[in-house]
Coordinates of C-alpha atoms in Angstrom, one line a residue:
M1 CA -4.2 -4.1 4.8
V2 CA -4.8 -7.4 6.7
G3 CA -3.9 -8.4 10.3
V4 CA -5.2 -8.9 13.8
E5 CA -5.9 -6.2 16.4
I6 CA -7.0 -6.9 20.0
D7 CA -9.5 -4.2 21.1
F8 CA -10.3 -3.6 24.8
V9 CA -12.1 -0.9 26.8
V10 CA -10.6 0.8 29.9
E11 CA -12.0 3.7 32.0
D12 CA -9.3 6.0 30.7
S13 CA -7.1 4.9 27.7
L14 CA -4.5 7.6 28.1
K15 CA -4.0 6.8 31.8
A16 CA -3.8 3.1 31.0
L17 CA -1.3 3.6 28.2
N18 CA 1.0 5.5 30.6
L19 CA 0.7 2.6 33.1
Y20 CA 1.5 0.0 30.5
E21 CA 4.5 2.0 29.2
T22 CA 5.8 2.0 32.8
I23 CA 5.6 -1.8 32.9
F24 CA 6.7 -2.9 29.4
D25 CA 9.7 -1.4 27.7
S26 CA 8.6 -2.6 24.2
I27 CA 5.4 -0.6 23.8
E28 CA 5.4 1.5 20.6
R29 CA 2.6 4.1 20.1
V30 CA 0.8 3.9 16.7
E31 CA -2.1 6.3 17.2
V32 CA -3.0 8.1 20.4
S33 CA -5.8 10.7 20.6
D34 CA -6.0 13.5 23.1
L35 CA -9.7 14.3 23.3
P36 CA -12.1 14.6 26.2
K37 CA -12.2 11.6 28.5
G38 CA -14.7 9.1 27.1
T39 CA -13.7 9.7 23.5
N40 CA -10.0 8.8 23.5
E41 CA -8.3 5.8 22.0
A42 CA -4.8 4.5 21.9
V43 CA -3.4 2.0 19.4
F44 CA 0.0 0.6 20.2
T45 CA 2.1 -2.5 19.8
L46 CA 3.5 -4.7 22.5
Y47 CA 6.1 -7.2 21.3
G48 CA 4.7 -6.8 17.8
V49 CA 1.1 -7.4 18.7
R50 CA -1.3 -4.6 17.8
L51 CA -3.6 -3.5 20.7
H52 CA -6.4 -0.9 20.5
M53 CA -7.7 0.6 23.8
L54 CA -10.8 2.7 23.9
D55 CA -12.1 4.9 26.7
E56 CA -15.2 3.6 28.5
N57 CA -18.3 5.2 27.0
P58 CA -21.6 3.7 28.0
E59 CA -23.4 5.7 25.3
Y60 CA -21.7 3.5 22.8
Q61 CA -21.9 0.3 24.9
L62 CA -18.2 0.5 25.7
I63 CA -18.1 -0.8 29.2
A64 CA -14.8 -1.4 31.0
P65 CA -14.2 -4.2 33.5
T66 CA -13.5 -3.4 37.1
T67 CA -11.4 -5.0 39.7
D68 CA -14.6 -6.2 41.3
D69 CA -16.0 -7.5 38.0
P70 CA -13.0 -8.6 35.8
K71 CA -13.7 -10.3 32.5
T72 CA -12.6 -13.8 31.5
M73 CA -10.0 -12.5 29.1
W74 CA -6.4 -11.9 29.9
F75 CA -3.2 -10.9 28.3
N76 CA -0.4 -13.5 28.2
I77 CA 2.9 -11.8 27.6
A78 CA 6.3 -13.5 27.3
V79 CA 8.9 -11.1 28.7
P80 CA 12.7 -11.1 28.8
D81 CA 13.0 -10.5 32.6
I82 CA 9.8 -11.6 34.5
K83 CA 11.0 -10.3 37.9
E84 CA 11.8 -6.9 36.5
T85 CA 8.5 -6.6 34.6
Y86 CA 6.5 -7.9 37.6
T87 CA 8.1 -5.5 40.0
K88 CA 7.3 -2.6 37.7
A89 CA 3.7 -3.7 37.6
I90 CA 3.3 -4.0 41.3
N91 CA 5.2 -0.7 41.9
A92 CA 2.9 1.0 39.4
G93 CA -0.2 0.1 41.4
C94 CA -1.2 -3.3 40.0
T95 CA -2.5 -6.0 42.3
E96 CA -0.7 -9.4 42.8
V97 CA -2.7 -12.4 41.7
Q98 CA 0.2 -14.9 41.6
P99 CA 3.8 -14.0 42.5
V100 CA 6.6 -15.0 40.2
T101 CA 6.6 -18.8 40.2
D102 CA 9.4 -20.9 38.8
M103 CA 8.4 -24.0 37.0
P104 CA 11.8 -25.5 36.0
D105 CA 10.4 -28.8 34.7
Y106 CA 8.3 -26.8 32.2
G107 CA 11.2 -24.4 31.4
I108 CA 9.3 -21.2 32.5
S109 CA 8.5 -18.8 35.2
N110 CA 5.1 -17.1 35.4
A111 CA 3.3 -14.5 37.4
I112 CA -0.2 -12.8 37.2
F113 CA -1.3 -9.3 38.2
M114 CA -4.5 -7.3 37.8
D115 CA -4.2 -3.7 36.6
P116 CA -6.2 -0.9 38.1
F117 CA -8.5 -1.1 35.0
G118 CA -9.7 -4.6 35.8
Y119 CA -7.6 -6.5 33.3
V120 CA -5.5 -9.5 34.2
W121 CA -2.0 -9.9 32.8
M122 CA -0.1 -13.2 32.9
L123 CA 3.7 -12.9 32.4
H124 CA 5.9 -15.7 31.2
Q125 CA 9.7 -15.9 31.0
I126 CA 10.8 -18.9 28.9
H127 CA 14.1 -20.2 30.2
E128 CA 14.1 -23.4 28.0
V129 CA 11.8 -24.6 25.3
V130 CA 9.9 -27.7 26.5
S131 CA 7.9 -29.5 23.9
H132 CA 4.1 -29.8 24.1
E133 CA 4.4 -33.6 24.4
E134 CA 6.8 -33.3 27.3
R135 CA 4.5 -30.7 29.1
I136 CA 1.6 -33.1 28.7
R137 CA 3.7 -36.0 30.1
L138 CA 4.7 -33.9 33.1
W139 CA 1.1 -32.9 33.8
E140 CA -0.1 -36.4 33.5
E141 CA 2.6 -37.6 35.9
S142 CA 1.7 -34.9 38.4
K143 CA -2.0 -36.0 38.3
N144 CA -1.1 -39.7 38.8
K145 CA 0.7 -38.7 42.0
E146 CA -2.4 -37.2 43.5

């Protein structure tokens, strides 16, 4: 078997999986253990991407980020309804980083939140496909106005 899997560490993978299932309707469980905290893992897919969460376990050098010490990695998820997904995240205890922001020239809306496990999630809703070249042109125009 070949493929890509994104692995990440959280304090409690079962608790995190429950939170993510509250926020995203498309999560499919692949393998989820039910062992003592510190030894659990959860493999799941989100919009077809395979993710593997592991419990924090310092004995094995598995250290989770915290809200005071987040890591420079984030998840960028394109969702069908950004307002609904973002509201679910905030209602589930996540912290707002950037509210839903419409960027009509770029054909998207985006928002950012941090979950209670120290991970940052950027949501996108694509309303219209805008080419890379057009996005670069728009960015350059905005910089020239400054």
